[in-house]
Amino acid sequence: MPVGGAVEQKEARVRLLDAAERLFYERGVQAVGMDEIRAASGVSLKRLYQCFPSKGELVEGYLRRRDERWRADLADHVARRAGTAEAAPLAVFDWLHAWFSAPGYRGCAFINSFGELGATSDGVAAAARDHKSAVRAYVADLVSDLPRVDDPSALADQLLLLVDGAIATAAISGDPSAARHARAAAATLIAAAAR
Protein backbone atom coordinates (compact mmCIF):
# COMPACT_ATOMS: atom_id res chain seq x y z
CA MET A 1 0.00 0.00 0.00
CA PRO A 2 1.44 3.42 -0.92
CA VAL A 3 2.31 5.75 1.95
CA GLY A 4 -0.64 8.03 1.15
CA GLY A 5 -2.95 5.03 1.19
CA ALA A 6 -1.62 3.94 4.58
CA VAL A 7 -2.20 7.43 5.99
CA GLU A 8 -5.72 7.52 4.57
CA GLN A 9 -6.46 4.10 6.02
CA LYS A 10 -5.14 5.15 9.43
CA GLU A 11 -7.26 8.32 9.36
CA ALA A 12 -10.30 6.30 8.24
CA ARG A 13 -9.71 3.84 11.08
CA VAL A 14 -9.66 6.68 13.62
CA ARG A 15 -12.89 8.17 12.21
CA LEU A 16 -14.55 4.76 12.25
CA LEU A 17 -13.51 4.11 15.84
CA ASP A 18 -14.69 7.59 16.87
CA ALA A 19 -18.10 6.99 15.30
CA ALA A 20 -18.32 3.46 16.70
CA GLU A 21 -17.44 4.61 20.20
CA ARG A 22 -20.05 7.34 20.18
CA LEU A 23 -22.82 5.21 18.67
CA PHE A 24 -22.08 1.90 20.41
CA TYR A 25 -21.76 3.53 23.82
CA GLU A 26 -24.84 5.69 23.33
CA ARG A 27 -27.18 3.05 21.89
CA GLY A 28 -25.59 -0.38 22.28
CA VAL A 29 -23.67 -2.54 19.86
CA GLN A 30 -26.55 -4.51 18.41
CA ALA A 31 -28.70 -1.43 17.79
CA VAL A 32 -26.10 0.14 15.48
CA GLY A 33 -25.45 -1.19 11.99
CA MET A 34 -22.31 -0.93 9.92
CA ASP A 35 -24.01 1.41 7.45
CA GLU A 36 -24.77 3.82 10.28
CA ILE A 37 -21.12 3.71 11.37
CA ARG A 38 -20.08 4.36 7.77
CA ALA A 39 -22.41 7.34 7.47
CA ALA A 40 -21.41 8.84 10.82
CA SER A 41 -17.70 8.47 10.05
CA GLY A 42 -17.83 9.68 6.44
CA VAL A 43 -15.78 6.65 5.42
CA SER A 44 -16.69 4.69 2.31
CA LEU A 45 -18.14 1.21 2.75
CA LYS A 46 -15.14 -0.25 0.92
CA ARG A 47 -12.67 1.50 3.25
CA LEU A 48 -14.73 0.49 6.30
CA TYR A 49 -14.40 -3.19 5.40
CA GLN A 50 -10.71 -2.74 4.60
CA CYS A 51 -10.19 -1.41 8.11
CA PHE A 52 -12.62 -3.74 9.86
CA PRO A 53 -13.65 -6.81 7.83
CA SER A 54 -16.49 -7.56 10.28
CA LYS A 55 -18.61 -5.80 12.86
CA GLY A 56 -17.08 -8.03 15.52
CA GLU A 57 -13.62 -6.70 14.67
CA LEU A 58 -14.92 -3.13 14.84
CA VAL A 59 -16.51 -3.77 18.25
CA GLU A 60 -13.29 -5.31 19.53
CA GLY A 61 -11.27 -2.38 18.13
CA TYR A 62 -13.63 0.08 19.84
CA LEU A 63 -13.29 -1.73 23.16
CA ARG A 64 -9.49 -2.02 22.96
CA ARG A 65 -9.09 1.68 22.21
CA ARG A 66 -11.63 2.66 24.89
CA ASP A 67 -9.73 0.54 27.41
CA GLU A 68 -6.48 2.38 26.73
CA ARG A 69 -8.09 5.80 26.99
CA TRP A 70 -10.25 4.93 30.03
CA ARG A 71 -7.33 3.57 32.02
CA ALA A 72 -5.04 6.44 30.99
CA ASP A 73 -7.63 9.00 32.13
CA LEU A 74 -8.06 7.19 35.44
CA ALA A 75 -4.31 6.90 36.07
CA ASP A 76 -3.78 10.55 35.15
CA HIS A 77 -6.49 11.65 37.58
CA VAL A 78 -5.10 9.51 40.41
CA ALA A 79 -1.54 10.74 39.77
CA ARG A 80 -2.67 14.38 39.82
CA ARG A 81 -5.07 14.16 42.77
CA ALA A 82 -3.60 11.64 45.17
CA GLY A 83 -0.77 13.19 47.12
CA THR A 84 -0.09 10.05 49.16
CA ALA A 85 -0.22 6.30 48.72
CA GLU A 86 -3.13 6.21 51.17
CA ALA A 87 -5.16 8.66 49.06
CA ALA A 88 -4.57 6.91 45.72
CA PRO A 89 -7.17 4.11 45.98
CA LEU A 90 -9.82 6.58 47.12
CA ALA A 91 -8.99 8.92 44.22
CA VAL A 92 -10.26 6.16 41.92
CA PHE A 93 -13.74 6.71 43.33
CA ASP A 94 -13.43 10.48 42.96
CA TRP A 95 -12.66 9.93 39.26
CA LEU A 96 -15.66 7.62 38.99
CA HIS A 97 -17.90 10.34 40.44
CA ALA A 98 -16.74 12.82 37.81
CA TRP A 99 -17.31 10.22 35.07
CA PHE A 100 -20.77 9.34 36.38
CA SER A 101 -21.66 13.05 36.43
CA ALA A 102 -20.65 13.61 32.80
CA PRO A 103 -23.40 13.99 30.19
CA GLY A 104 -24.12 10.78 28.33
CA TYR A 105 -22.87 8.41 31.03
CA ARG A 106 -24.21 4.93 30.16
CA GLY A 107 -22.25 2.61 32.43
CA CYS A 108 -19.35 0.36 31.60
CA ALA A 109 -18.83 -0.16 27.87
CA PHE A 110 -17.18 -3.49 28.64
CA ILE A 111 -19.99 -4.86 30.80
CA ASN A 112 -22.54 -3.53 28.32
CA SER A 113 -20.78 -5.10 25.32
CA PHE A 114 -20.17 -8.36 27.17
CA GLY A 115 -23.85 -8.49 28.06
CA GLU A 116 -24.79 -8.03 24.42
CA LEU A 117 -22.17 -10.18 22.70
CA GLY A 118 -19.99 -11.96 25.26
CA ALA A 119 -21.67 -15.32 24.75
CA THR A 120 -21.27 -15.22 20.97
CA SER A 121 -18.08 -13.23 20.37
CA ASP A 122 -14.79 -14.49 21.75
CA GLY A 123 -13.15 -11.18 20.76
CA VAL A 124 -15.64 -9.07 22.71
CA ALA A 125 -15.44 -11.40 25.71
CA ALA A 126 -11.63 -11.26 25.63
CA ALA A 127 -11.60 -7.45 25.36
CA ALA A 128 -13.96 -7.14 28.34
CA ARG A 129 -11.96 -9.63 30.42
CA ASP A 130 -8.67 -7.97 29.50
CA HIS A 131 -10.04 -4.57 30.56
CA LYS A 132 -11.28 -5.85 33.91
CA SER A 133 -7.98 -7.65 34.48
CA ALA A 134 -5.98 -4.50 33.69
CA VAL A 135 -8.14 -2.39 36.02
CA ARG A 136 -7.70 -5.00 38.75
CA ALA A 137 -3.91 -4.93 38.22
CA TYR A 138 -3.95 -1.12 38.47
CA VAL A 139 -5.95 -1.19 41.72
CA ALA A 140 -3.69 -3.96 43.07
CA ASP A 141 -0.67 -1.78 42.30
CA LEU A 142 -2.23 1.12 44.20
CA VAL A 143 -3.00 -0.97 47.29
CA SER A 144 0.42 -2.64 47.22
CA ASP A 145 1.82 0.77 48.20
CA LEU A 146 -0.36 0.96 51.32
CA PRO A 147 1.44 0.40 54.62
CA ARG A 148 0.54 -2.54 56.88
CA VAL A 149 -1.91 -4.27 54.51
CA ASP A 150 -1.63 -8.02 55.09
CA ASP A 151 -3.38 -9.16 51.91
CA PRO A 152 -3.22 -6.50 49.16
CA SER A 153 -4.56 -8.96 46.58
CA ALA A 154 -7.76 -9.56 48.55
CA LEU A 155 -8.16 -5.82 49.16
CA ALA A 156 -7.76 -5.14 45.42
CA ASP A 157 -10.48 -7.69 44.64
CA GLN A 158 -12.80 -6.07 47.17
CA LEU A 159 -12.18 -2.58 45.80
CA LEU A 160 -12.74 -3.76 42.25
CA LEU A 161 -16.16 -5.10 43.28
CA LEU A 162 -16.95 -1.65 44.68
CA VAL A 163 -15.78 -0.03 41.42
CA ASP A 164 -17.93 -2.29 39.24
CA GLY A 165 -20.88 -2.05 41.62
CA ALA A 166 -20.72 1.74 41.60
CA ILE A 167 -20.48 1.80 37.80
CA ALA A 168 -23.56 -0.40 37.41
CA THR A 169 -25.54 1.36 40.14
CA ALA A 170 -24.85 4.83 38.70
CA ALA A 171 -25.83 3.66 35.21
CA ILE A 172 -29.11 2.13 36.34
CA SER A 173 -30.09 4.79 38.88
CA GLY A 174 -28.72 7.82 37.05
CA ASP A 175 -27.29 8.94 40.39
CA PRO A 176 -23.54 9.70 40.47
CA SER A 177 -23.54 9.50 44.29
CA ALA A 178 -22.98 5.75 43.91
CA ALA A 179 -19.30 6.67 43.63
CA ARG A 180 -19.42 8.51 46.96
CA HIS A 181 -21.08 5.53 48.68
CA ALA A 182 -18.51 3.16 47.16
CA ARG A 183 -15.71 5.52 48.26
CA ALA A 184 -16.95 5.41 51.87
CA ALA A 185 -17.08 1.61 51.75
CA ALA A 186 -13.58 1.56 50.23
CA ALA A 187 -12.24 3.75 53.03
CA THR A 188 -13.70 1.32 55.57
CA LEU A 189 -12.15 -1.67 53.81
CA ILE A 190 -8.76 0.03 53.55
CA ALA A 191 -8.80 0.98 57.22
CA ALA A 192 -9.76 -2.56 58.22
CA ALA A 193 -7.03 -4.04 56.00
CA ALA A 194 -4.30 -1.80 57.43
CA ARG A 195 -3.95 -3.36 60.85
Short mmCIF file of N, CA, C and O in Angstrom, two decimals, residues 36-93:
data_model
loop_
_atom_site.label_atom_id
_atom_site.label_comp_id
_atom_site.label_asym_id
_atom_site.label_seq_id
_atom_site.Cartn_x
_atom_site.Cartn_y
_atom_site.Cartn_z
N GLU A 36 -24.67 2.63 9.44
CA GLU A 36 -24.77 3.82 10.28
C GLU A 36 -23.38 4.30 10.72
O GLU A 36 -23.11 5.50 10.77
N ILE A 37 -22.49 3.36 11.03
CA ILE A 37 -21.12 3.71 11.37
C ILE A 37 -20.44 4.38 10.17
O ILE A 37 -19.76 5.39 10.30
N ARG A 38 -20.64 3.81 9.00
CA ARG A 38 -20.08 4.36 7.77
C ARG A 38 -20.55 5.79 7.56
O ARG A 38 -19.77 6.70 7.33
N ALA A 39 -21.85 6.00 7.69
CA ALA A 39 -22.41 7.34 7.47
C ALA A 39 -21.90 8.34 8.51
O ALA A 39 -21.54 9.47 8.16
N ALA A 40 -21.85 7.93 9.76
CA ALA A 40 -21.41 8.84 10.82
C ALA A 40 -19.92 9.17 10.71
O ALA A 40 -19.49 10.25 11.11
N SER A 41 -19.15 8.26 10.15
CA SER A 41 -17.70 8.47 10.05
C SER A 41 -17.30 9.18 8.76
O SER A 41 -16.20 9.73 8.67
N GLY A 42 -18.17 9.12 7.74
CA GLY A 42 -17.83 9.68 6.44
C GLY A 42 -16.85 8.82 5.66
O GLY A 42 -16.26 9.28 4.69
N VAL A 43 -16.70 7.59 6.07
CA VAL A 43 -15.78 6.65 5.42
C VAL A 43 -16.58 5.80 4.44
O VAL A 43 -17.70 5.38 4.74
N SER A 44 -16.00 5.52 3.30
CA SER A 44 -16.69 4.69 2.31
C SER A 44 -16.87 3.27 2.85
O SER A 44 -16.10 2.81 3.70
N LEU A 45 -17.87 2.59 2.33
CA LEU A 45 -18.14 1.21 2.75
C LEU A 45 -16.93 0.32 2.44
O LEU A 45 -16.55 -0.53 3.25
N LYS A 46 -16.32 0.54 1.29
CA LYS A 46 -15.14 -0.25 0.92
C LYS A 46 -14.01 -0.05 1.93
O LYS A 46 -13.40 -1.01 2.40
N ARG A 47 -13.74 1.21 2.29
CA ARG A 47 -12.67 1.50 3.25
C ARG A 47 -13.02 0.95 4.63
O ARG A 47 -12.17 0.43 5.34
N LEU A 48 -14.30 1.04 5.01
CA LEU A 48 -14.73 0.49 6.30
C LEU A 48 -14.34 -0.98 6.38
O LEU A 48 -13.73 -1.42 7.37
N TYR A 49 -14.68 -1.75 5.37
CA TYR A 49 -14.40 -3.19 5.40
C TYR A 49 -12.93 -3.50 5.18
O TYR A 49 -12.47 -4.58 5.55
N GLN A 50 -12.15 -2.56 4.64
CA GLN A 50 -10.71 -2.74 4.60
C GLN A 50 -10.12 -2.58 6.00
O GLN A 50 -9.20 -3.30 6.38
N CYS A 51 -10.67 -1.66 6.75
CA CYS A 51 -10.19 -1.41 8.11
C CYS A 51 -10.70 -2.46 9.09
O CYS A 51 -9.96 -2.91 9.97
N PHE A 52 -11.97 -2.80 8.95
CA PHE A 52 -12.62 -3.74 9.86
C PHE A 52 -13.47 -4.70 9.03
O PHE A 52 -14.61 -4.38 8.68
N PRO A 53 -12.94 -5.87 8.70
CA PRO A 53 -13.65 -6.81 7.83
C PRO A 53 -14.99 -7.31 8.39
O PRO A 53 -15.80 -7.83 7.64
N SER A 54 -15.22 -7.14 9.70
CA SER A 54 -16.49 -7.56 10.28
C SER A 54 -16.88 -6.61 11.41
O SER A 54 -16.04 -5.89 11.95
N LYS A 55 -18.14 -6.63 11.75
CA LYS A 55 -18.61 -5.80 12.86
C LYS A 55 -17.94 -6.24 14.16
O LYS A 55 -17.59 -5.40 15.00
N GLY A 56 -17.75 -7.53 14.32
CA GLY A 56 -17.08 -8.03 15.52
C GLY A 56 -15.69 -7.43 15.70
O GLY A 56 -15.29 -7.08 16.82
N GLU A 57 -14.96 -7.30 14.60
CA GLU A 57 -13.62 -6.70 14.67
C GLU A 57 -13.71 -5.22 15.01
O GLU A 57 -12.86 -4.69 15.74
N LEU A 58 -14.73 -4.54 14.51
CA LEU A 58 -14.92 -3.13 14.84
C LEU A 58 -15.27 -2.98 16.33
O LEU A 58 -14.73 -2.11 17.01
N VAL A 59 -16.14 -3.83 16.83
CA VAL A 59 -16.51 -3.77 18.25
C VAL A 59 -15.27 -4.02 19.12
O VAL A 59 -15.02 -3.29 20.09
N GLU A 60 -14.50 -5.02 18.76
CA GLU A 60 -13.29 -5.31 19.53
C GLU A 60 -12.31 -4.14 19.46
O GLU A 60 -11.72 -3.75 20.47
N GLY A 61 -12.15 -3.54 18.28
CA GLY A 61 -11.27 -2.38 18.13
C GLY A 61 -11.73 -1.21 18.99
O GLY A 61 -10.93 -0.52 19.63
N TYR A 62 -13.05 -0.98 19.00
CA TYR A 62 -13.63 0.08 19.84
C TYR A 62 -13.33 -0.18 21.31
O TYR A 62 -12.91 0.72 22.04
N LEU A 63 -13.52 -1.42 21.75
CA LEU A 63 -13.29 -1.73 23.16
C LEU A 63 -11.81 -1.62 23.53
O LEU A 63 -11.48 -1.08 24.59
N ARG A 64 -10.93 -2.08 22.66
CA ARG A 64 -9.49 -2.02 22.96
C ARG A 64 -9.03 -0.56 23.06
O ARG A 64 -8.26 -0.21 23.96
N ARG A 65 -9.50 0.27 22.16
CA ARG A 65 -9.09 1.68 22.21
C ARG A 65 -9.71 2.36 23.44
O ARG A 65 -9.05 3.14 24.13
N ARG A 66 -10.97 2.07 23.73
CA ARG A 66 -11.63 2.66 24.89
C ARG A 66 -10.90 2.26 26.17
O ARG A 66 -10.73 3.07 27.08
N ASP A 67 -10.46 1.01 26.25
CA ASP A 67 -9.73 0.54 27.41
C ASP A 67 -8.48 1.39 27.64
O ASP A 67 -8.23 1.85 28.76
N GLU A 68 -7.71 1.59 26.60
CA GLU A 68 -6.48 2.38 26.73
C GLU A 68 -6.77 3.79 27.22
O GLU A 68 -6.11 4.31 28.12
N ARG A 69 -7.76 4.41 26.62
CA ARG A 69 -8.09 5.80 26.99
C ARG A 69 -8.69 5.87 28.39
O ARG A 69 -8.37 6.78 29.16
N TRP A 70 -9.59 4.94 28.72
CA TRP A 70 -10.25 4.93 30.03
C TRP A 70 -9.22 4.78 31.13
O TRP A 70 -9.20 5.54 32.10
N ARG A 71 -8.33 3.81 30.98
CA ARG A 71 -7.33 3.57 32.02
C ARG A 71 -6.31 4.71 32.11
O ARG A 71 -5.85 5.06 33.20
N ALA A 72 -5.96 5.30 30.97
CA ALA A 72 -5.04 6.44 30.99
C ALA A 72 -5.67 7.63 31.70
O ALA A 72 -4.99 8.31 32.50
N ASP A 73 -6.94 7.89 31.45
CA ASP A 73 -7.63 9.00 32.13
C ASP A 73 -7.69 8.76 33.64
O ASP A 73 -7.45 9.67 34.43
N LEU A 74 -8.00 7.53 34.02
CA LEU A 74 -8.06 7.19 35.44
C LEU A 74 -6.69 7.37 36.09
O LEU A 74 -6.57 8.03 37.14
N ALA A 75 -5.66 6.81 35.50
CA ALA A 75 -4.31 6.90 36.07
C ALA A 75 -3.83 8.36 36.15
O ALA A 75 -3.19 8.75 37.14
N ASP A 76 -4.16 9.14 35.13
CA ASP A 76 -3.78 10.55 35.15
C ASP A 76 -4.46 11.28 36.30
O ASP A 76 -3.83 12.05 37.03
N HIS A 77 -5.75 11.01 36.49
CA HIS A 77 -6.49 11.65 37.58
C HIS A 77 -5.88 11.26 38.93
O HIS A 77 -5.65 12.13 39.78
N VAL A 78 -5.64 9.97 39.13
CA VAL A 78 -5.10 9.51 40.41
C VAL A 78 -3.72 10.13 40.64
O VAL A 78 -3.43 10.59 41.74
N ALA A 79 -2.89 10.17 39.62
CA ALA A 79 -1.54 10.74 39.77
C ALA A 79 -1.60 12.22 40.13
O ALA A 79 -0.79 12.71 40.93
N ARG A 80 -2.56 12.94 39.55
CA ARG A 80 -2.67 14.38 39.82
C ARG A 80 -3.32 14.67 41.17
O ARG A 80 -2.98 15.66 41.81
N ARG A 81 -4.26 13.84 41.59
CA ARG A 81 -5.07 14.16 42.77
C ARG A 81 -4.61 13.50 44.06
O ARG A 81 -4.93 13.99 45.14
N ALA A 82 -3.98 12.37 43.96
CA ALA A 82 -3.60 11.64 45.17
C ALA A 82 -2.19 12.05 45.57
O ALA A 82 -1.23 11.71 44.90
N GLY A 83 -2.08 12.75 46.67
CA GLY A 83 -0.77 13.19 47.12
C GLY A 83 -0.01 12.13 47.90
O GLY A 83 1.20 12.21 48.05
N THR A 84 -0.73 11.11 48.37
CA THR A 84 -0.09 10.05 49.16
C THR A 84 -0.57 8.69 48.68
O THR A 84 -1.60 8.58 48.00
N ALA A 85 0.18 7.67 49.07
CA ALA A 85 -0.22 6.30 48.72
C ALA A 85 -1.59 5.97 49.32
O ALA A 85 -2.39 5.27 48.70
N GLU A 86 -1.86 6.48 50.50
CA GLU A 86 -3.13 6.21 51.17
C GLU A 86 -4.31 6.84 50.43
O GLU A 86 -5.43 6.31 50.45
N ALA A 87 -4.08 7.96 49.77
CA ALA A 87 -5.16 8.66 49.06
C ALA A 87 -5.42 8.08 47.67
O ALA A 87 -6.50 8.28 47.11
N ALA A 88 -4.46 7.37 47.11
CA ALA A 88 -4.57 6.91 45.72
C ALA A 88 -5.78 6.00 45.47
O ALA A 88 -6.53 6.25 44.52
N PRO A 89 -6.00 4.96 46.28
CA PRO A 89 -7.17 4.11 45.98
C PRO A 89 -8.49 4.87 46.07
O PRO A 89 -9.42 4.61 45.30
N LEU A 90 -8.58 5.81 46.97
CA LEU A 90 -9.82 6.58 47.12
C LEU A 90 -10.00 7.57 45.96
O LEU A 90 -11.13 7.89 45.59
N ALA A 91 -8.91 8.02 45.37
CA ALA A 91 -8.99 8.92 44.22
C ALA A 91 -9.65 8.23 43.03
O ALA A 91 -10.24 8.90 42.17
N VAL A 92 -9.56 6.92 42.97
CA VAL A 92 -10.26 6.16 41.92
C VAL A 92 -11.75 6.46 41.99
O VAL A 92 -12.39 6.71 40.96
N PHE A 93 -12.30 6.49 43.17
CA PHE A 93 -13.74 6.71 43.33
C PHE A 93 -14.12 8.17 43.06
O PHE A 93 -15.23 8.44 42.59
#
